[in-house]
mmCIF file of C-alpha atoms and ligand atoms in Angstrom:
data_model
loop_
_atom_site.group_PDB
_atom_site.id
_atom_site.type_symbol
_atom_site.label_atom_id
_atom_site.label_comp_id
_atom_site.label_asym_id
_atom_site.label_seq_id
_atom_site.Cartn_x
_atom_site.Cartn_y
_atom_site.Cartn_z
ATOM 1 C CA MET A 1 -63.356 -21.832 -5.878
ATOM 2 C CA SER A 2 -63.956 -21.932 -9.545
ATOM 3 C CA GLY A 3 -62.412 -24.306 -11.986
ATOM 4 C CA PRO A 4 -61.590 -23.124 -15.434
ATOM 5 C CA THR A 5 -64.869 -24.882 -16.881
ATOM 6 C CA GLU A 6 -67.155 -23.129 -14.868
ATOM 7 C CA SER A 7 -66.400 -19.689 -15.671
ATOM 8 C CA GLU A 8 -68.782 -17.702 -17.986
ATOM 9 C CA GLN A 9 -67.595 -16.003 -21.125
ATOM 10 C CA ALA A 10 -66.405 -12.431 -20.132
ATOM 11 C CA PRO A 11 -64.998 -9.706 -22.189
ATOM 12 C CA THR A 12 -61.316 -9.254 -22.292
ATOM 13 C CA PRO A 13 -60.291 -6.255 -20.405
ATOM 14 C CA ALA A 14 -59.234 -3.229 -22.172
ATOM 15 C CA ALA A 15 -55.756 -2.166 -22.311
ATOM 16 C CA THR A 16 -54.494 -1.799 -18.590
ATOM 17 C CA ASP A 17 -52.187 0.070 -16.260
ATOM 18 C CA PRO A 18 -48.633 -1.452 -16.077
ATOM 19 C CA ASP A 19 -48.450 -3.979 -13.195
ATOM 20 C CA PRO A 20 -50.285 -2.346 -10.431
ATOM 21 C CA VAL A 21 -49.496 -5.359 -8.177
ATOM 22 C CA PRO A 22 -46.508 -7.700 -8.806
ATOM 23 C CA GLY A 23 -47.740 -10.942 -10.599
ATOM 24 C CA GLY A 24 -50.949 -9.476 -12.050
ATOM 25 C CA VAL A 25 -54.166 -10.493 -10.719
ATOM 26 C CA LEU A 26 -52.686 -13.919 -9.455
ATOM 27 C CA GLY A 27 -50.342 -11.848 -7.484
ATOM 28 C CA ALA A 28 -53.111 -9.803 -6.198
ATOM 29 C CA ALA A 29 -55.207 -12.813 -5.047
ATOM 30 C CA LEU A 30 -52.148 -14.274 -3.412
ATOM 31 C CA ALA A 31 -51.283 -10.941 -1.687
ATOM 32 C CA ALA A 32 -54.847 -10.696 -0.248
ATOM 33 C CA ALA A 33 -54.883 -14.166 0.886
ATOM 34 C CA GLU A 34 -51.614 -13.765 2.688
ATOM 35 C CA ARG A 35 -53.317 -10.976 4.812
ATOM 36 C CA GLY A 36 -55.843 -13.361 5.769
ATOM 37 C CA TRP A 37 -58.430 -12.031 3.331
ATOM 38 C CA HIS A 38 -60.770 -14.611 1.535
ATOM 39 C CA VAL A 39 -60.775 -14.357 -2.170
ATOM 40 C CA PHE A 40 -62.825 -15.680 -5.001
ATOM 41 C CA PRO A 41 -62.754 -15.010 -8.747
ATOM 42 C CA LEU A 42 -64.743 -12.104 -10.515
ATOM 43 C CA LYS A 43 -65.145 -12.172 -14.316
ATOM 44 C CA PRO A 44 -62.165 -10.680 -15.948
ATOM 45 C CA GLY A 45 -62.404 -6.867 -16.074
ATOM 46 C CA ALA A 46 -65.681 -6.873 -14.282
ATOM 47 C CA LYS A 47 -67.175 -6.742 -10.753
ATOM 48 C CA THR A 48 -69.405 -9.808 -10.767
ATOM 49 C CA PRO A 49 -68.628 -13.137 -9.593
ATOM 50 C CA ALA A 50 -67.282 -15.651 -11.915
ATOM 51 C CA LEU A 51 -68.921 -18.410 -9.773
ATOM 52 C CA HIS A 52 -72.145 -19.818 -10.950
ATOM 53 C CA GLY A 53 -75.160 -18.572 -8.752
ATOM 54 C CA TYR A 54 -77.944 -20.448 -7.133
ATOM 55 C CA ASP A 55 -80.125 -20.677 -10.184
ATOM 56 C CA ARG A 56 -77.654 -22.130 -12.255
ATOM 57 C CA CYS A 57 -76.077 -24.682 -9.607
ATOM 58 C CA PRO A 58 -75.290 -27.900 -11.395
ATOM 59 C CA ARG A 59 -75.487 -29.547 -7.944
ATOM 60 C CA THR A 60 -72.247 -31.459 -8.501
ATOM 61 C CA GLY A 61 -68.605 -30.886 -7.216
ATOM 62 C CA VAL A 62 -68.378 -28.175 -4.333
ATOM 63 C CA CYS A 63 -72.121 -28.086 -4.602
ATOM 64 C CA ALA A 64 -73.086 -31.771 -4.540
ATOM 65 C CA ASP A 65 -74.589 -31.550 -1.235
ATOM 66 C CA LYS A 66 -76.060 -27.885 -1.619
ATOM 67 C CA HIS A 67 -75.110 -24.829 -3.316
ATOM 68 C CA LEU A 68 -72.346 -22.985 -2.191
ATOM 69 C CA GLY A 69 -72.087 -19.271 -2.953
ATOM 70 C CA TRP A 70 -69.093 -16.937 -3.471
ATOM 71 C CA GLU A 71 -69.003 -16.117 0.348
ATOM 72 C CA GLN A 72 -68.792 -19.685 1.260
ATOM 73 C CA ARG A 73 -66.123 -20.805 -1.353
ATOM 74 C CA ALA A 74 -63.810 -17.816 -0.874
ATOM 75 C CA THR A 75 -60.559 -19.009 0.337
ATOM 76 C CA THR A 76 -57.058 -18.129 1.597
ATOM 77 C CA ASP A 77 -55.566 -21.394 0.247
ATOM 78 C CA PRO A 78 -52.686 -20.487 -2.176
ATOM 79 C CA ASN A 79 -53.031 -23.772 -4.059
ATOM 80 C CA ARG A 80 -56.652 -23.217 -4.819
ATOM 81 C CA ILE A 81 -55.926 -19.665 -5.674
ATOM 82 C CA ARG A 82 -53.135 -20.669 -8.240
ATOM 83 C CA SER A 83 -55.517 -23.127 -9.776
ATOM 84 C CA ALA A 84 -58.269 -20.823 -10.207
ATOM 85 C CA TRP A 85 -56.327 -17.920 -11.382
ATOM 86 C CA SER A 86 -54.147 -19.807 -13.756
ATOM 87 C CA ALA A 87 -57.101 -20.368 -15.970
ATOM 88 C CA ARG A 88 -58.073 -16.765 -16.621
ATOM 89 C CA ALA A 89 -57.231 -13.210 -15.592
ATOM 90 C CA TYR A 90 -60.080 -13.108 -12.971
ATOM 91 C CA ASN A 91 -60.629 -10.095 -10.923
ATOM 92 C CA VAL A 92 -60.182 -10.785 -7.225
ATOM 93 C CA GLY A 93 -63.135 -10.403 -5.043
ATOM 94 C CA ILE A 94 -62.526 -10.341 -1.278
ATOM 95 C CA ALA A 95 -65.406 -11.572 0.739
ATOM 96 C CA CYS A 96 -65.742 -9.245 3.815
ATOM 97 C CA GLY A 97 -67.503 -11.525 6.021
ATOM 98 C CA PRO A 98 -65.269 -14.490 6.359
ATOM 99 C CA SER A 99 -62.277 -12.008 6.228
ATOM 100 C CA ARG A 100 -63.518 -10.219 9.350
ATOM 101 C CA LEU A 101 -63.364 -6.944 7.478
ATOM 102 C CA VAL A 102 -65.535 -3.923 7.245
ATOM 103 C CA VAL A 103 -64.676 -1.740 4.272
ATOM 104 C CA ILE A 104 -65.838 1.806 3.879
ATOM 105 C CA ASP A 105 -66.408 2.574 0.379
ATOM 106 C CA LEU A 106 -66.279 6.248 -0.326
ATOM 107 C CA ASP A 107 -67.461 7.052 -3.885
ATOM 108 C CA VAL A 108 -67.207 10.216 -6.092
ATOM 109 C CA PRO A 109 -70.266 11.489 -7.733
ATOM 110 C CA LYS A 110 -70.737 11.283 -11.233
ATOM 111 C CA PRO A 111 -70.964 14.744 -13.221
ATOM 112 C CA ASP A 112 -74.552 15.154 -13.241
ATOM 113 C CA ASP A 113 -74.913 14.017 -9.382
ATOM 114 C CA GLY A 114 -74.514 16.177 -6.477
ATOM 115 C CA PRO A 115 -75.066 16.193 -2.650
ATOM 116 C CA PRO A 116 -78.744 15.920 -1.586
ATOM 117 C CA PRO A 117 -80.399 19.161 -0.136
ATOM 118 C CA PRO A 118 -79.752 18.502 3.512
ATOM 119 C CA TRP A 119 -75.946 18.219 2.717
ATOM 120 C CA LEU A 120 -75.972 21.229 0.663
ATOM 121 C CA ALA A 121 -77.654 23.317 3.203
ATOM 122 C CA ALA A 122 -75.695 22.227 6.186
ATOM 123 C CA GLU A 123 -72.234 21.527 4.677
ATOM 124 C CA PRO A 124 -71.843 23.333 1.317
ATOM 125 C CA GLY A 125 -68.124 22.212 1.125
ATOM 126 C CA VAL A 126 -69.178 18.554 0.708
ATOM 127 C CA ARG A 127 -68.480 17.173 -2.708
ATOM 128 C CA ASP A 128 -67.996 13.320 -2.457
ATOM 129 C CA GLY A 129 -67.793 10.593 0.045
ATOM 130 C CA GLN A 130 -64.662 11.475 1.647
ATOM 131 C CA ASP A 131 -65.870 15.072 2.648
ATOM 132 C CA VAL A 132 -68.942 13.356 4.024
ATOM 133 C CA LEU A 133 -66.744 11.073 6.155
ATOM 134 C CA ALA A 134 -64.973 14.057 7.362
ATOM 135 C CA VAL A 135 -68.286 15.575 8.653
ATOM 136 C CA LEU A 136 -69.293 12.596 10.419
ATOM 137 C CA ALA A 137 -65.964 12.236 12.139
ATOM 138 C CA GLU A 138 -66.150 15.864 13.049
ATOM 139 C CA ARG A 139 -69.650 15.579 14.273
ATOM 140 C CA ALA A 140 -68.629 12.407 16.269
ATOM 141 C CA GLY A 141 -65.752 14.034 17.895
ATOM 142 C CA GLN A 142 -63.148 11.582 16.446
ATOM 143 C CA PRO A 143 -60.473 11.652 14.080
ATOM 144 C CA ILE A 144 -60.985 10.096 10.574
ATOM 145 C CA PRO A 145 -59.748 6.552 11.008
ATOM 146 C CA ALA A 146 -57.355 7.107 7.913
ATOM 147 C CA ASP A 147 -54.373 5.245 9.209
ATOM 148 C CA THR A 148 -55.379 1.912 7.770
ATOM 149 C CA TYR A 149 -55.065 -0.131 4.528
ATOM 150 C CA THR A 150 -56.634 1.903 1.808
ATOM 151 C CA VAL A 151 -57.364 1.254 -1.907
ATOM 152 C CA SER A 152 -58.036 3.687 -4.582
ATOM 153 C CA THR A 153 -60.834 2.357 -6.863
ATOM 154 C CA ALA A 154 -61.182 2.313 -10.531
ATOM 155 C CA SER A 155 -63.712 5.064 -10.433
ATOM 156 C CA GLY A 156 -61.722 7.325 -8.453
ATOM 157 C CA GLY A 157 -63.095 6.524 -4.924
ATOM 158 C CA LEU A 158 -61.411 4.992 -1.858
ATOM 159 C CA HIS A 159 -61.641 1.752 0.002
ATOM 160 C CA LEU A 160 -60.761 2.061 3.939
ATOM 161 C CA TYR A 161 -60.217 -1.538 5.463
ATOM 162 C CA TYR A 162 -61.126 -2.111 9.000
ATOM 163 C CA GLN A 163 -61.286 -5.219 11.288
ATOM 164 C CA ALA A 164 -64.667 -6.043 11.914
ATOM 165 C CA PRO A 165 -65.935 -5.612 15.583
ATOM 166 C CA GLN A 166 -66.253 -8.651 17.791
ATOM 167 C CA GLY A 167 -69.617 -9.632 19.064
ATOM 168 C CA VAL A 168 -71.643 -8.101 16.171
ATOM 169 C CA GLN A 169 -72.335 -9.142 12.597
ATOM 170 C CA LEU A 170 -72.187 -5.849 10.519
ATOM 171 C CA ARG A 171 -73.834 -6.188 7.020
ATOM 172 C CA ASN A 172 -73.652 -3.948 3.853
ATOM 173 C CA THR A 173 -75.069 -0.435 3.973
ATOM 174 C CA GLY A 174 -75.751 1.861 0.886
ATOM 175 C CA GLY A 175 -75.495 5.668 0.971
ATOM 176 C CA GLU A 176 -77.798 7.215 3.449
ATOM 177 C CA ARG A 177 -80.441 4.392 3.311
ATOM 178 C CA GLY A 178 -81.406 2.451 6.588
ATOM 179 C CA ARG A 179 -78.348 2.390 8.878
ATOM 180 C CA GLY A 180 -75.994 3.860 6.065
ATOM 181 C CA LEU A 181 -73.488 6.380 7.069
ATOM 182 C CA GLY A 182 -74.202 8.915 4.413
ATOM 183 C CA TRP A 183 -74.189 10.263 0.926
ATOM 184 C CA LYS A 184 -71.515 8.398 -1.262
ATOM 185 C CA ILE A 185 -70.488 6.158 1.486
ATOM 186 C CA ASP A 186 -71.274 2.526 1.330
ATOM 187 C CA THR A 187 -70.034 -0.337 3.825
ATOM 188 C CA ARG A 188 -69.164 -3.863 2.810
ATOM 189 C CA ALA A 189 -69.154 -6.452 5.627
ATOM 190 C CA HIS A 190 -71.092 -9.699 5.873
ATOM 191 C CA GLY A 191 -72.672 -10.511 2.572
ATOM 192 C CA GLY A 192 -70.528 -7.882 0.813
ATOM 193 C CA GLN A 193 -67.216 -7.908 -1.337
ATOM 194 C CA VAL A 194 -64.778 -5.667 -2.377
ATOM 195 C CA LEU A 195 -62.320 -5.801 -5.358
ATOM 196 C CA ALA A 196 -58.841 -6.301 -4.265
ATOM 197 C CA ALA A 197 -55.907 -4.017 -5.279
ATOM 198 C CA GLY A 198 -54.618 -5.299 -8.504
ATOM 199 C CA SER A 199 -58.118 -5.788 -10.006
ATOM 200 C CA ILE A 200 -58.816 -3.946 -13.256
ATOM 201 C CA VAL A 201 -62.166 -2.485 -14.188
ATOM 202 C CA ALA A 202 -62.562 -0.507 -17.536
ATOM 203 C CA GLY A 203 -58.748 -0.573 -17.919
ATOM 204 C CA ARG A 204 -58.166 1.058 -14.595
ATOM 205 C CA SER A 205 -56.726 -0.600 -11.601
ATOM 206 C CA TYR A 206 -57.546 -0.733 -8.142
ATOM 207 C CA ARG A 207 -54.464 0.323 -6.223
ATOM 208 C CA VAL A 208 -52.951 0.245 -2.838
ATOM 209 C CA LEU A 209 -52.538 3.691 -1.407
ATOM 210 C CA ALA A 210 -51.607 2.970 2.068
ATOM 211 C CA VAL A 211 -50.940 0.023 4.165
ATOM 212 C CA GLY A 212 -51.277 1.601 7.439
ATOM 213 C CA THR A 213 -48.905 1.686 10.085
ATOM 214 C CA HIS A 214 -51.847 0.205 12.351
ATOM 215 C CA ARG A 215 -54.591 -1.614 11.579
ATOM 216 C CA ALA A 216 -57.484 0.161 12.574
ATOM 217 C CA ARG A 217 -60.363 -1.514 14.271
ATOM 218 C CA ILE A 218 -63.920 0.018 13.891
ATOM 219 C CA GLY A 219 -66.697 0.177 16.370
ATOM 220 C CA HIS A 220 -70.023 -1.302 15.649
ATOM 221 C CA ARG A 221 -71.834 2.014 16.530
ATOM 222 C CA TRP A 222 -69.497 4.236 14.598
ATOM 223 C CA PRO A 223 -69.604 7.139 13.766
ATOM 224 C CA ARG A 224 -71.949 7.848 16.885
ATOM 225 C CA SER A 225 -69.619 6.173 19.485
ATOM 226 C CA ALA A 226 -66.026 6.457 20.291
ATOM 227 C CA GLY A 227 -65.236 3.316 18.414
ATOM 228 C CA PHE A 228 -62.072 3.931 16.749
ATOM 229 C CA GLY A 229 -59.714 1.945 18.984
ATOM 230 C CA ARG A 230 -56.672 0.663 17.170
ATOM 231 C CA THR A 231 -54.811 -2.336 17.214
ATOM 232 C CA HIS A 232 -51.134 -2.715 16.620
ATOM 233 C CA SER A 233 -50.052 -4.496 13.543
ATOM 234 C CA GLY A 234 -48.413 -7.233 15.754
ATOM 235 C CA ASP A 235 -52.083 -8.333 16.519
ATOM 236 C CA PRO A 236 -52.524 -11.980 15.523
ATOM 237 C CA GLU A 237 -55.409 -11.085 13.216
ATOM 238 C CA THR A 238 -53.269 -8.730 11.346
ATOM 239 C CA SER A 239 -50.398 -10.998 10.010
HETATM 240 ZN ZN1 ZN B 301 -73.756 -24.429 -6.812
#
């Protein structure tokens, strides 16, 4: 976790929405940690880590033995969180891997962007990541796994949070590349991070839209498999 002396200078965020999460970004960090999610500081108003990278490692303090990156330094310890976030209004990064999360990031296109030709031809109604997910779910014969913790992003997209499947380590995907799910859908897992609700980018807040009556668990071959099994909120991992 960063100390106050380690952060780089970052621009002060622009005027912000009123109090999207009680207690501002510190409250946001504590709330995420209370859910068992490992957090680390991002530059105020930005998406980039406030912790030093490998190239600038001083090889002192927490890095005395070897450099530790944000994924290793992310924490659920409220004392370390209070200490770090009392220094500056850092945005809140959630390290998905140690948090055992897979987050589906449904994006909206910029004005000059549109679905690629295969989508245009096959599914003319598709306009954004949410639409693509709906089509994928329909093709897989599964309901959209929407009854889960959901955050609206600063750019108008959605983050759907799922428990990572057991026995396999999922990593990030981007759009349709490689194992990606589709146009305007990214996934964040090991090696990935998402901004927690209460973070602010360009003056706009990430906001909790739904906490979900259940916490969905996602299958590692989704959407091809029937991997939408769910666990009740009393599950030990969900407290
Ligand atoms: Zn280091």
